[in-house]
PDB file of C-alpha atoms in Angstrom:
ATOM      1  CA  UNK A   1      23.154 -32.402 -28.715  1.00 48.00           C
ATOM      2  CA  UNK A   2      21.647 -29.943 -30.949  1.00 48.00           C
ATOM      3  CA  UNK A   3      17.970 -31.672 -30.347  1.00 51.00           C
ATOM      4  CA  UNK A   4      18.636 -31.115 -26.524  1.00 47.00           C
ATOM      5  CA  UNK A   5      19.540 -27.476 -27.161  1.00 45.00           C
ATOM      6  CA  UNK A   6      16.419 -27.137 -28.955  1.00 47.00           C
ATOM      7  CA  UNK A   7      14.365 -28.665 -26.680  1.00 43.00           C
ATOM      8  CA  UNK A   8      15.584 -26.591 -23.512  1.00 42.00           C
ATOM      9  CA  UNK A   9      14.726 -23.278 -25.655  1.00 41.00           C
ATOM     10  CA  UNK A  10      11.534 -24.767 -26.339  1.00 46.00           C
ATOM     11  CA  UNK A  11      10.939 -25.182 -22.623  1.00 42.00           C
ATOM     12  CA  UNK A  12      12.197 -21.823 -21.615  1.00 40.00           C
ATOM     13  CA  UNK A  13       9.900 -20.192 -24.506  1.00 42.00           C
ATOM     14  CA  UNK A  14       6.897 -22.567 -23.223  1.00 45.00           C
ATOM     15  CA  UNK A  15       7.342 -21.441 -19.394  1.00 40.00           C
ATOM     16  CA  UNK A  16       7.773 -17.412 -20.418  1.00 42.00           C
ATOM     17  CA  UNK A  17       4.504 -17.904 -22.356  1.00 43.00           C
ATOM     18  CA  UNK A  18       2.741 -19.372 -19.276  1.00 46.00           C
ATOM     19  CA  UNK A  19       4.198 -16.483 -17.251  1.00 45.00           C
ATOM     20  CA  UNK A  20       2.975 -13.945 -19.449  1.00 43.00           C
ATOM     21  CA  UNK A  21      -0.702 -15.428 -20.241  1.00 44.00           C
ATOM     22  CA  UNK A  22      -0.838 -15.611 -16.235  1.00 44.00           C
ATOM     23  CA  UNK A  23      -0.113 -11.761 -15.692  1.00 45.00           C
ATOM     24  CA  UNK A  24      -2.492 -11.437 -18.980  1.00 49.00           C
ATOM     25  CA  UNK A  25      -5.270 -12.461 -16.616  1.00 76.00           C
ATOM     26  CA  UNK A  26      -5.404  -9.389 -14.796  1.00 92.00           C
ATOM     27  CA  UNK A  27      -8.074  -7.073 -16.330  1.00 95.00           C
ATOM     28  CA  UNK A  28     -10.377  -4.271 -15.333  1.00 96.00           C
ATOM     29  CA  UNK A  29     -13.230  -6.635 -16.597  1.00 96.00           C
ATOM     30  CA  UNK A  30     -12.394  -9.787 -14.855  1.00 97.00           C
ATOM     31  CA  UNK A  31     -15.633 -10.167 -13.213  1.00 97.00           C
ATOM     32  CA  UNK A  32     -17.856  -8.396 -15.747  1.00 96.00           C
ATOM     33  CA  UNK A  33     -19.971 -11.913 -16.052  1.00 97.00           C
ATOM     34  CA  UNK A  34     -19.242 -13.298 -12.868  1.00 97.00           C
ATOM     35  CA  UNK A  35     -19.679 -10.511 -10.331  1.00 97.00           C
ATOM     36  CA  UNK A  36     -20.668  -7.462 -12.183  1.00 97.00           C
ATOM     37  CA  UNK A  37     -21.649  -5.428  -9.239  1.00 97.00           C
ATOM     38  CA  UNK A  38     -18.129  -6.008  -7.498  1.00 98.00           C
ATOM     39  CA  UNK A  39     -16.991  -2.238  -8.064  1.00 97.00           C
ATOM     40  CA  UNK A  40     -20.324  -0.634  -6.602  1.00 97.00           C
ATOM     41  CA  UNK A  41     -20.341  -3.150  -3.358  1.00 98.00           C
ATOM     42  CA  UNK A  42     -16.759  -2.376  -2.566  1.00 98.00           C
ATOM     43  CA  UNK A  43     -17.333   1.620  -2.988  1.00 98.00           C
ATOM     44  CA  UNK A  44     -20.473   1.508  -1.006  1.00 98.00           C
ATOM     45  CA  UNK A  45     -19.142  -0.256   1.844  1.00 98.00           C
ATOM     46  CA  UNK A  46     -15.952   1.998   1.811  1.00 98.00           C
ATOM     47  CA  UNK A  47     -18.360   4.771   1.711  1.00 98.00           C
ATOM     48  CA  UNK A  48     -19.932   3.659   5.119  1.00 98.00           C
ATOM     49  CA  UNK A  49     -16.497   3.205   6.777  1.00 98.00           C
ATOM     50  CA  UNK A  50     -14.825   6.238   5.704  1.00 97.00           C
ATOM     51  CA  UNK A  51     -18.226   8.219   6.657  1.00 97.00           C
ATOM     52  CA  UNK A  52     -17.566   6.662  10.153  1.00 97.00           C
ATOM     53  CA  UNK A  53     -14.005   7.495  10.277  1.00 96.00           C
ATOM     54  CA  UNK A  54     -12.130   9.621   7.605  1.00 95.00           C
ATOM     55  CA  UNK A  55      -8.811   7.888   8.862  1.00 95.00           C
ATOM     56  CA  UNK A  56     -10.034   4.390   7.340  1.00 97.00           C
ATOM     57  CA  UNK A  57      -9.308   5.506   3.935  1.00 97.00           C
ATOM     58  CA  UNK A  58      -5.631   6.215   4.902  1.00 97.00           C
ATOM     59  CA  UNK A  59      -5.479   3.136   6.624  1.00 97.00           C
ATOM     60  CA  UNK A  60      -6.875   0.807   3.822  1.00 98.00           C
ATOM     61  CA  UNK A  61      -4.202   2.253   1.599  1.00 98.00           C
ATOM     62  CA  UNK A  62      -1.348   1.539   3.825  1.00 97.00           C
ATOM     63  CA  UNK A  63      -2.878  -2.085   4.465  1.00 98.00           C
ATOM     64  CA  UNK A  64      -2.545  -2.411   0.672  1.00 98.00           C
ATOM     65  CA  UNK A  65       1.049  -1.026   0.505  1.00 98.00           C
ATOM     66  CA  UNK A  66       1.952  -3.483   3.021  1.00 98.00           C
ATOM     67  CA  UNK A  67       0.299  -6.465   1.471  1.00 98.00           C
ATOM     68  CA  UNK A  68       1.940  -5.841  -2.137  1.00 98.00           C
ATOM     69  CA  UNK A  69       5.755  -5.322  -0.546  1.00 97.00           C
ATOM     70  CA  UNK A  70       5.338  -8.652   0.871  1.00 96.00           C
ATOM     71  CA  UNK A  71       5.428 -11.510  -1.805  1.00 94.00           C
ATOM     72  CA  UNK A  72       2.927  -9.544  -3.888  1.00 97.00           C
ATOM     73  CA  UNK A  73      -0.515  -8.284  -4.020  1.00 98.00           C
ATOM     74  CA  UNK A  74      -1.755 -11.724  -2.701  1.00 98.00           C
ATOM     75  CA  UNK A  75      -3.964 -10.636   0.630  1.00 98.00           C
ATOM     76  CA  UNK A  76      -1.238 -12.548   2.996  1.00 97.00           C
ATOM     77  CA  UNK A  77      -1.657  -9.367   4.973  1.00 98.00           C
ATOM     78  CA  UNK A  78      -5.035 -10.313   6.048  1.00 98.00           C
ATOM     79  CA  UNK A  79      -4.266 -13.918   7.324  1.00 97.00           C
ATOM     80  CA  UNK A  80      -4.666 -14.331  11.120  1.00 96.00           C
ATOM     81  CA  UNK A  81      -2.008 -16.419  13.230  1.00 94.00           C
ATOM     82  CA  UNK A  82      -3.472 -19.759  14.099  1.00 90.00           C
ATOM     83  CA  UNK A  83      -1.750 -22.947  16.175  1.00 88.00           C
ATOM     84  CA  UNK A  84       0.063 -24.104  13.188  1.00 88.00           C
ATOM     85  CA  UNK A  85       0.331 -20.717  10.650  1.00 88.00           C
ATOM     86  CA  UNK A  86       2.146 -17.560  11.241  1.00 93.00           C
ATOM     87  CA  UNK A  87       0.841 -14.621   9.570  1.00 94.00           C
ATOM     88  CA  UNK A  88       2.375 -11.240   8.630  1.00 95.00           C
ATOM     89  CA  UNK A  89       0.384  -9.390  11.340  1.00 96.00           C
ATOM     90  CA  UNK A  90       2.841  -9.641  14.148  1.00 94.00           C
ATOM     91  CA  UNK A  91       5.490  -8.369  12.148  1.00 95.00           C
ATOM     92  CA  UNK A  92       7.059  -4.932  13.329  1.00 94.00           C
ATOM     93  CA  UNK A  93       6.202  -2.787  10.704  1.00 93.00           C
ATOM     94  CA  UNK A  94       2.392  -4.087  11.301  1.00 94.00           C
ATOM     95  CA  UNK A  95       1.706  -5.110  14.943  1.00 91.00           C
ATOM     96  CA  UNK A  96      -0.452  -2.631  16.652  1.00 87.00           C
ATOM     97  CA  UNK A  97      -0.260  -0.565  13.744  1.00 90.00           C
ATOM     98  CA  UNK A  98      -1.881  -1.688  10.464  1.00 96.00           C
ATOM     99  CA  UNK A  99      -5.948  -1.486  11.075  1.00 96.00           C
ATOM    100  CA  UNK A 100      -9.347  -1.745   9.323  1.00 97.00           C
ATOM    101  CA  UNK A 101      -9.313  -5.402   8.791  1.00 98.00           C
ATOM    102  CA  UNK A 102     -12.586  -5.528   9.953  1.00 98.00           C
ATOM    103  CA  UNK A 103     -13.766  -3.245   7.153  1.00 98.00           C
ATOM    104  CA  UNK A 104     -12.241  -6.019   4.759  1.00 98.00           C
ATOM    105  CA  UNK A 105     -14.138  -8.508   6.178  1.00 98.00           C
ATOM    106  CA  UNK A 106     -17.472  -6.659   6.088  1.00 98.00           C
ATOM    107  CA  UNK A 107     -16.870  -5.851   2.303  1.00 98.00           C
ATOM    108  CA  UNK A 108     -16.021  -9.628   1.948  1.00 98.00           C
ATOM    109  CA  UNK A 109     -19.326 -10.697   3.542  1.00 98.00           C
ATOM    110  CA  UNK A 110     -21.200  -8.503   1.183  1.00 98.00           C
ATOM    111  CA  UNK A 111     -19.188 -10.067  -2.010  1.00 98.00           C
ATOM    112  CA  UNK A 112     -19.909 -13.219  -0.711  1.00 98.00           C
ATOM    113  CA  UNK A 113     -23.426 -13.072  -0.473  1.00 97.00           C
ATOM    114  CA  UNK A 114     -23.566 -11.597  -4.093  1.00 97.00           C
ATOM    115  CA  UNK A 115     -21.067 -13.600  -5.772  1.00 96.00           C
ATOM    116  CA  UNK A 116     -20.281 -16.664  -3.774  1.00 96.00           C
ATOM    117  CA  UNK A 117     -16.448 -17.762  -4.072  1.00 96.00           C
ATOM    118  CA  UNK A 118     -15.837 -15.826  -6.923  1.00 98.00           C
ATOM    119  CA  UNK A 119     -13.687 -12.254  -6.008  1.00 98.00           C
ATOM    120  CA  UNK A 120     -10.387 -12.512  -4.118  1.00 98.00           C
ATOM    121  CA  UNK A 121      -9.595 -10.719  -0.847  1.00 98.00           C
ATOM    122  CA  UNK A 122      -6.536  -9.602  -2.807  1.00 98.00           C
ATOM    123  CA  UNK A 123      -8.797  -7.851  -5.682  1.00 98.00           C
ATOM    124  CA  UNK A 124     -11.158  -6.286  -2.742  1.00 98.00           C
ATOM    125  CA  UNK A 125      -8.153  -4.708  -0.804  1.00 98.00           C
ATOM    126  CA  UNK A 126      -7.028  -3.464  -4.149  1.00 98.00           C
ATOM    127  CA  UNK A 127     -10.366  -1.774  -4.890  1.00 98.00           C
ATOM    128  CA  UNK A 128     -10.966  -0.607  -1.344  1.00 98.00           C
ATOM    129  CA  UNK A 129      -7.457   1.198  -1.323  1.00 98.00           C
ATOM    130  CA  UNK A 130      -8.704   3.088  -4.591  1.00 98.00           C
ATOM    131  CA  UNK A 131     -11.955   3.891  -3.136  1.00 98.00           C
ATOM    132  CA  UNK A 132     -10.485   5.114   0.115  1.00 98.00           C
ATOM    133  CA  UNK A 133      -8.383   7.470  -1.693  1.00 98.00           C
ATOM    134  CA  UNK A 134     -11.146   8.786  -4.203  1.00 98.00           C
ATOM    135  CA  UNK A 135     -13.470   9.182  -1.015  1.00 98.00           C
ATOM    136  CA  UNK A 136     -10.775  11.544   0.620  1.00 97.00           C
ATOM    137  CA  UNK A 137     -10.655  13.748  -2.390  1.00 97.00           C
ATOM    138  CA  UNK A 138      -7.864  11.905  -4.407  1.00 97.00           C
ATOM    139  CA  UNK A 139      -7.453  10.558  -7.860  1.00 98.00           C
ATOM    140  CA  UNK A 140      -9.067   7.585  -9.432  1.00 97.00           C
ATOM    141  CA  UNK A 141      -7.509   4.749 -11.246  1.00 98.00           C
ATOM    142  CA  UNK A 142      -8.579   1.908 -12.794  1.00 97.00           C
ATOM    143  CA  UNK A 143      -7.840  -1.319 -10.906  1.00 97.00           C
ATOM    144  CA  UNK A 144      -6.688  -4.258 -12.858  1.00 97.00           C
ATOM    145  CA  UNK A 145      -8.409  -7.374 -11.667  1.00 98.00           C
ATOM    146  CA  UNK A 146      -8.233 -11.083 -11.194  1.00 97.00           C
ATOM    147  CA  UNK A 147      -5.485 -11.856  -8.376  1.00 98.00           C
ATOM    148  CA  UNK A 148      -5.995 -14.792  -6.444  1.00 98.00           C
ATOM    149  CA  UNK A 149      -5.319 -15.308  -2.441  1.00 98.00           C
ATOM    150  CA  UNK A 150      -2.310 -16.777  -0.850  1.00 97.00           C
ATOM    151  CA  UNK A 151      -2.069 -19.558   1.260  1.00 96.00           C
ATOM    152  CA  UNK A 152       0.922 -18.696   2.758  1.00 95.00           C
ATOM    153  CA  UNK A 153       2.219 -15.516   4.431  1.00 94.00           C
ATOM    154  CA  UNK A 154       5.666 -14.293   5.110  1.00 94.00           C
ATOM    155  CA  UNK A 155       6.414 -12.563   9.054  1.00 95.00           C
ATOM    156  CA  UNK A 156      10.101 -12.323   7.752  1.00 95.00           C
ATOM    157  CA  UNK A 157       9.333 -10.765   4.614  1.00 95.00           C
ATOM    158  CA  UNK A 158       7.253  -8.376   6.434  1.00 95.00           C
ATOM    159  CA  UNK A 159       9.862  -7.518   8.821  1.00 95.00           C
ATOM    160  CA  UNK A 160      12.680  -7.191   6.224  1.00 95.00           C
ATOM    161  CA  UNK A 161      10.800  -5.791   3.026  1.00 95.00           C
ATOM    162  CA  UNK A 162       8.979  -2.986   4.156  1.00 96.00           C
ATOM    163  CA  UNK A 163      10.508   0.595   4.219  1.00 95.00           C
ATOM    164  CA  UNK A 164      11.246   1.774   7.778  1.00 94.00           C
ATOM    165  CA  UNK A 165      10.297   5.205   8.938  1.00 96.00           C
ATOM    166  CA  UNK A 166      13.778   5.780   9.688  1.00 96.00           C
ATOM    167  CA  UNK A 167      15.116   4.955   6.161  1.00 97.00           C
ATOM    168  CA  UNK A 168      17.657   6.601   4.343  1.00 97.00           C
ATOM    169  CA  UNK A 169      17.016   7.845   0.804  1.00 98.00           C
ATOM    170  CA  UNK A 170      19.433   5.073  -0.606  1.00 98.00           C
ATOM    171  CA  UNK A 171      17.646   2.257   1.790  1.00 97.00           C
ATOM    172  CA  UNK A 172      14.014   3.790  -0.030  1.00 98.00           C
ATOM    173  CA  UNK A 173      15.229   3.575  -3.277  1.00 98.00           C
ATOM    174  CA  UNK A 174      16.858   0.112  -2.734  1.00 97.00           C
ATOM    175  CA  UNK A 175      13.494  -1.411  -0.910  1.00 97.00           C
ATOM    176  CA  UNK A 176      11.489  -0.004  -3.903  1.00 98.00           C
ATOM    177  CA  UNK A 177      13.500  -1.164  -6.836  1.00 98.00           C
ATOM    178  CA  UNK A 178      13.520  -4.767  -5.240  1.00 96.00           C
ATOM    179  CA  UNK A 179       9.848  -4.604  -5.733  1.00 97.00           C
ATOM    180  CA  UNK A 180      10.170  -3.187  -9.534  1.00 97.00           C
ATOM    181  CA  UNK A 181       9.227   0.303  -8.708  1.00 98.00           C
ATOM    182  CA  UNK A 182      11.710   3.110  -9.600  1.00 98.00           C
ATOM    183  CA  UNK A 183      12.812   6.407  -7.676  1.00 98.00           C
ATOM    184  CA  UNK A 184       9.681   8.052  -9.264  1.00 98.00           C
ATOM    185  CA  UNK A 185       7.506   5.640  -8.436  1.00 98.00           C
ATOM    186  CA  UNK A 186       8.681   6.010  -4.979  1.00 98.00           C
ATOM    187  CA  UNK A 187       8.281   9.594  -4.623  1.00 98.00           C
ATOM    188  CA  UNK A 188       4.868   9.560  -6.053  1.00 98.00           C
ATOM    189  CA  UNK A 189       3.766   6.624  -3.554  1.00 98.00           C
ATOM    190  CA  UNK A 190       5.075   8.412  -0.660  1.00 98.00           C
ATOM    191  CA  UNK A 191       2.290  11.266  -1.268  1.00 97.00           C
ATOM    192  CA  UNK A 192      -0.150   8.626   0.330  1.00 97.00           C
ATOM    193  CA  UNK A 193       0.956  10.078   3.439  1.00 97.00           C
ATOM    194  CA  UNK A 194      -0.644  13.147   2.385  1.00 96.00           C
ATOM    195  CA  UNK A 195      -3.345  11.366   4.662  1.00 96.00           C
ATOM    196  CA  UNK A 196      -3.619   9.474   7.636  1.00 94.00           C
ATOM    197  CA  UNK A 197      -1.744   9.465  11.025  1.00 95.00           C
ATOM    198  CA  UNK A 198       1.539   8.585  12.481  1.00 96.00           C
ATOM    199  CA  UNK A 199       2.583   7.245  16.232  1.00 96.00           C
ATOM    200  CA  UNK A 200       4.952   9.085  18.002  1.00 97.00           C
ATOM    201  CA  UNK A 201       7.200   6.071  18.372  1.00 96.00           C
ATOM    202  CA  UNK A 202       7.772   6.194  14.178  1.00 96.00           C
ATOM    203  CA  UNK A 203       8.697  10.288  14.445  1.00 97.00           C
ATOM    204  CA  UNK A 204      10.199  10.798  17.704  1.00 97.00           C
ATOM    205  CA  UNK A 205      13.771  10.603  16.305  1.00 97.00           C
ATOM    206  CA  UNK A 206      12.864  12.853  14.025  1.00 98.00           C
ATOM    207  CA  UNK A 207      11.539  15.890  15.946  1.00 98.00           C
ATOM    208  CA  UNK A 208      14.352  15.319  18.845  1.00 98.00           C
ATOM    209  CA  UNK A 209      17.263  14.589  16.536  1.00 97.00           C
ATOM    210  CA  UNK A 210      17.264  15.750  12.794  1.00 97.00           C
ATOM    211  CA  UNK A 211      18.500  19.041  12.087  1.00 96.00           C
ATOM    212  CA  UNK A 212      16.769  19.095   8.652  1.00 97.00           C
ATOM    213  CA  UNK A 213      13.619  20.205  10.362  1.00 98.00           C
ATOM    214  CA  UNK A 214      11.932  23.361  10.720  1.00 97.00           C
ATOM    215  CA  UNK A 215      12.203  24.389  14.384  1.00 97.00           C
ATOM    216  CA  UNK A 216       8.544  25.387  15.353  1.00 97.00           C
ATOM    217  CA  UNK A 217       7.290  22.562  13.424  1.00 97.00           C
ATOM    218  CA  UNK A 218       9.580  20.196  15.809  1.00 98.00           C
ATOM    219  CA  UNK A 219       8.269  22.170  18.962  1.00 97.00           C
ATOM    220  CA  UNK A 220       4.729  21.611  18.007  1.00 96.00           C
ATOM    221  CA  UNK A 221       5.026  18.015  17.363  1.00 97.00           C
ATOM    222  CA  UNK A 222       6.990  17.421  20.886  1.00 97.00           C
ATOM    223  CA  UNK A 223       4.006  18.617  22.618  1.00 95.00           C
ATOM    224  CA  UNK A 224       2.234  15.127  22.100  1.00 93.00           C
ATOM    225  CA  UNK A 225       5.576  13.168  21.568  1.00 97.00           C
ATOM    226  CA  UNK A 226       7.672  13.344  24.996  1.00 97.00           C
ATOM    227  CA  UNK A 227      11.254  12.430  24.414  1.00 96.00           C
ATOM    228  CA  UNK A 228       9.992   9.053  26.497  1.00 95.00           C
ATOM    229  CA  UNK A 229       6.492   7.600  26.748  1.00 94.00           C
ATOM    230  CA  UNK A 230       3.662   8.543  24.722  1.00 95.00           C
ATOM    231  CA  UNK A 231       4.567   5.954  22.033  1.00 95.00           C
ATOM    232  CA  UNK A 232       0.922   5.253  20.484  1.00 95.00           C
ATOM    233  CA  UNK A 233       0.160   9.129  20.517  1.00 96.00           C
ATOM    234  CA  UNK A 234      -0.931  10.003  16.916  1.00 96.00           C
ATOM    235  CA  UNK A 235       0.117  13.001  14.869  1.00 96.00           C
ATOM    236  CA  UNK A 236      -0.933  13.885  11.398  1.00 95.00           C
ATOM    237  CA  UNK A 237       1.272  13.333   8.419  1.00 95.00           C
ATOM    238  CA  UNK A 238       0.321  16.494   7.268  1.00 92.00           C
ATOM    239  CA  UNK A 239      -1.975  19.238   7.987  1.00 89.00           C
ATOM    240  CA  UNK A 240      -5.044  18.250   6.125  1.00 92.00           C
ATOM    241  CA  UNK A 241      -4.943  14.443   7.216  1.00 88.00           C
ATOM    242  CA  UNK A 242      -8.410  13.883   5.939  1.00 93.00           C
ATOM    243  CA  UNK A 243      -7.844  15.299   2.406  1.00 95.00           C
ATOM    244  CA  UNK A 244      -5.593  14.016  -0.366  1.00 97.00           C
ATOM    245  CA  UNK A 245      -3.926  17.014  -1.545  1.00 97.00           C
ATOM    246  CA  UNK A 246       0.037  17.744  -2.312  1.00 97.00           C
ATOM    247  CA  UNK A 247       0.362  19.338   1.008  1.00 97.00           C
ATOM    248  CA  UNK A 248       2.711  16.658   2.033  1.00 98.00           C
ATOM    249  CA  UNK A 249       5.332  17.660  -0.505  1.00 98.00           C
ATOM    250  CA  UNK A 250       4.952  21.637   0.196  1.00 98.00           C
ATOM    251  CA  UNK A 251       5.748  20.331   3.888  1.00 98.00           C
ATOM    252  CA  UNK A 252       8.713  18.655   2.629  1.00 98.00           C
ATOM    253  CA  UNK A 253       9.999  21.734   1.054  1.00 98.00           C
ATOM    254  CA  UNK A 254       9.583  23.358   4.216  1.00 98.00           C
ATOM    255  CA  UNK A 255      11.348  20.924   5.958  1.00 98.00           C
ATOM    256  CA  UNK A 256       8.152  19.620   7.755  1.00 98.00           C
ATOM    257  CA  UNK A 257       7.951  16.300   6.892  1.00 98.00           C
ATOM    258  CA  UNK A 258       7.262  14.126   9.863  1.00 98.00           C
ATOM    259  CA  UNK A 259       8.777  11.008   9.400  1.00 98.00           C
ATOM    260  CA  UNK A 260      12.469  10.830   8.947  1.00 98.00           C
ATOM    261  CA  UNK A 261      12.249   8.487   5.683  1.00 98.00           C
ATOM    262  CA  UNK A 262       9.448  11.441   4.224  1.00 98.00           C
ATOM    263  CA  UNK A 263      12.067  14.156   4.745  1.00 98.00           C
ATOM    264  CA  UNK A 264      14.729  12.119   2.928  1.00 98.00           C
ATOM    265  CA  UNK A 265      12.668  12.697  -0.294  1.00 98.00           C
ATOM    266  CA  UNK A 266      13.655  16.420  -0.032  1.00 98.00           C
ATOM    267  CA  UNK A 267      17.317  16.655   1.617  1.00 97.00           C
ATOM    268  CA  UNK A 268      19.734  17.647  -1.389  1.00 97.00           C
ATOM    269  CA  UNK A 269      19.122  14.343  -3.266  1.00 97.00           C
ATOM    270  CA  UNK A 270      17.755  12.756  -6.399  1.00 98.00           C
ATOM    271  CA  UNK A 271      14.309  13.391  -5.423  1.00 98.00           C
ATOM    272  CA  UNK A 272      14.320  17.123  -4.700  1.00 98.00           C
ATOM    273  CA  UNK A 273      13.166  18.102  -8.240  1.00 98.00           C
ATOM    274  CA  UNK A 274      10.500  15.719  -8.542  1.00 98.00           C
ATOM    275  CA  UNK A 275       9.212  17.002  -4.771  1.00 98.00           C
ATOM    276  CA  UNK A 276       9.156  20.612  -5.957  1.00 98.00           C
ATOM    277  CA  UNK A 277       7.246  19.610  -8.819  1.00 98.00           C
ATOM    278  CA  UNK A 278       4.783  18.020  -7.003  1.00 98.00           C
ATOM    279  CA  UNK A 279       4.819  20.691  -4.460  1.00 98.00           C
ATOM    280  CA  UNK A 280       3.873  23.335  -7.242  1.00 98.00           C
ATOM    281  CA  UNK A 281       1.167  20.877  -9.083  1.00 98.00           C
ATOM    282  CA  UNK A 282      -1.375  18.906  -7.349  1.00 98.00           C
ATOM    283  CA  UNK A 283      -2.187  17.546 -11.075  1.00 98.00           C
ATOM    284  CA  UNK A 284       1.215  16.278 -11.605  1.00 98.00           C
ATOM    285  CA  UNK A 285       1.403  14.377  -8.394  1.00 98.00           C
ATOM    286  CA  UNK A 286      -2.056  12.798  -8.682  1.00 97.00           C
ATOM    287  CA  UNK A 287      -1.554  11.695 -11.941  1.00 98.00           C
ATOM    288  CA  UNK A 288       1.822   9.912 -11.284  1.00 98.00           C
ATOM    289  CA  UNK A 289       0.437   8.722  -7.782  1.00 98.00           C
ATOM    290  CA  UNK A 290      -2.469   7.013  -9.954  1.00 98.00           C
ATOM    291  CA  UNK A 291      -0.146   5.259 -12.453  1.00 98.00           C
ATOM    292  CA  UNK A 292       2.361   4.063  -9.942  1.00 98.00           C
ATOM    293  CA  UNK A 293      -0.537   2.369  -7.915  1.00 98.00           C
ATOM    294  CA  UNK A 294      -1.555   0.575 -10.831  1.00 97.00           C
ATOM    295  CA  UNK A 295       2.043  -0.435 -11.061  1.00 97.00           C
ATOM    296  CA  UNK A 296       2.488  -1.358  -7.297  1.00 98.00           C
ATOM    297  CA  UNK A 297      -0.845  -3.318  -7.456  1.00 97.00           C
ATOM    298  CA  UNK A 298       0.835  -5.742 -10.250  1.00 96.00           C
ATOM    299  CA  UNK A 299       3.647  -6.619  -8.241  1.00 97.00           C
ATOM    300  CA  UNK A 300       3.672 -10.694  -8.398  1.00 96.00           C
ATOM    301  CA  UNK A 301      -0.077 -11.184  -8.523  1.00 96.00           C
ATOM    302  CA  UNK A 302      -1.157 -15.034  -8.263  1.00 96.00           C
ATOM    303  CA  UNK A 303      -3.525 -15.648 -11.274  1.00 95.00           C
ATOM    304  CA  UNK A 304      -4.870 -18.917 -13.070  1.00 94.00           C
ATOM    305  CA  UNK A 305      -4.850 -21.997 -10.875  1.00 94.00           C
ATOM    306  CA  UNK A 306      -2.314 -20.284  -8.231  1.00 96.00           C
ATOM    307  CA  UNK A 307      -3.796 -19.480  -4.784  1.00 97.00           C
ATOM    308  CA  UNK A 308      -7.355 -19.644  -4.280  1.00 97.00           C
ATOM    309  CA  UNK A 309     -10.436 -17.322  -3.540  1.00 98.00           C
ATOM    310  CA  UNK A 310     -10.677 -17.512   0.106  1.00 97.00           C
ATOM    311  CA  UNK A 311     -14.318 -17.591   1.758  1.00 97.00           C
ATOM    312  CA  UNK A 312     -12.785 -15.786   4.558  1.00 98.00           C
ATOM    313  CA  UNK A 313      -9.861 -13.473   4.336  1.00 98.00           C
ATOM    314  CA  UNK A 314      -8.503 -14.054   7.658  1.00 97.00           C
ATOM    315  CA  UNK A 315      -7.977 -17.803   7.068  1.00 96.00           C
ATOM    316  CA  UNK A 316      -6.966 -20.250   4.171  1.00 96.00           C
ATOM    317  CA  UNK A 317      -9.988 -22.249   2.708  1.00 94.00           C
TER     318      UNK A 317
END
């Protein structure tokens, strides 16, 4: 009996050690020998993409977020549907919303030309998201590398695990907690809305029905977002949509958050104090945002022999 118990304990320790080793494989220097120019390749491609369209920095950041929140940062969001496979692109939060896939394709082509079958699409997306933020004036952070790509995707996960623009504060906290991120991480990561645009369909209810909204702000937003129709009309998430700053939080304090879920961060709840801090200090926000991005990028990575290195980010090998 004792020997069986000892065997079970040893087996648990062994499995735990394997899990630790798998996570330990993520390292900023993962490609130091196999693809030493990877960071420069991604950065140059993102400079071109953001140079053509500033909004692309925000689009790639959002894509990375949507990837990591569904089964971890595994590039599953990049997979196209096929006759025998359903990916995540047609999920309600992604369909006709996520954009920039062609940018990741272009980067992957350059990476493959330099380092064939070496760098995962998951790592390319993580680097591109960081570089997009930097190129729009935001902070830098060290990206841990060594992720591998998923061979599967989860349409149901994309539909259920991504926060909704209509989420309450409790819903947001719960959604982030499910990914190992705390409420402070959530509030910092929400600052990604310092850049980019949102569709009318995602904020219509906010500007017509919410009461915790600045009246002149609501009136201005209604100009391009009628009570019906115009679902794809766009509005900036904050007034400096192509510059990464802390105006997003200043807007929340002034009740000018564009999405209902944005304003929930400053609505008499637990995050009011942190929102005020960020609204007064870009340094505090940018530092916490960078740290939270690293934390998010470590959500359930595939490492070691798990997954694969896709040659084409849209399809499994």
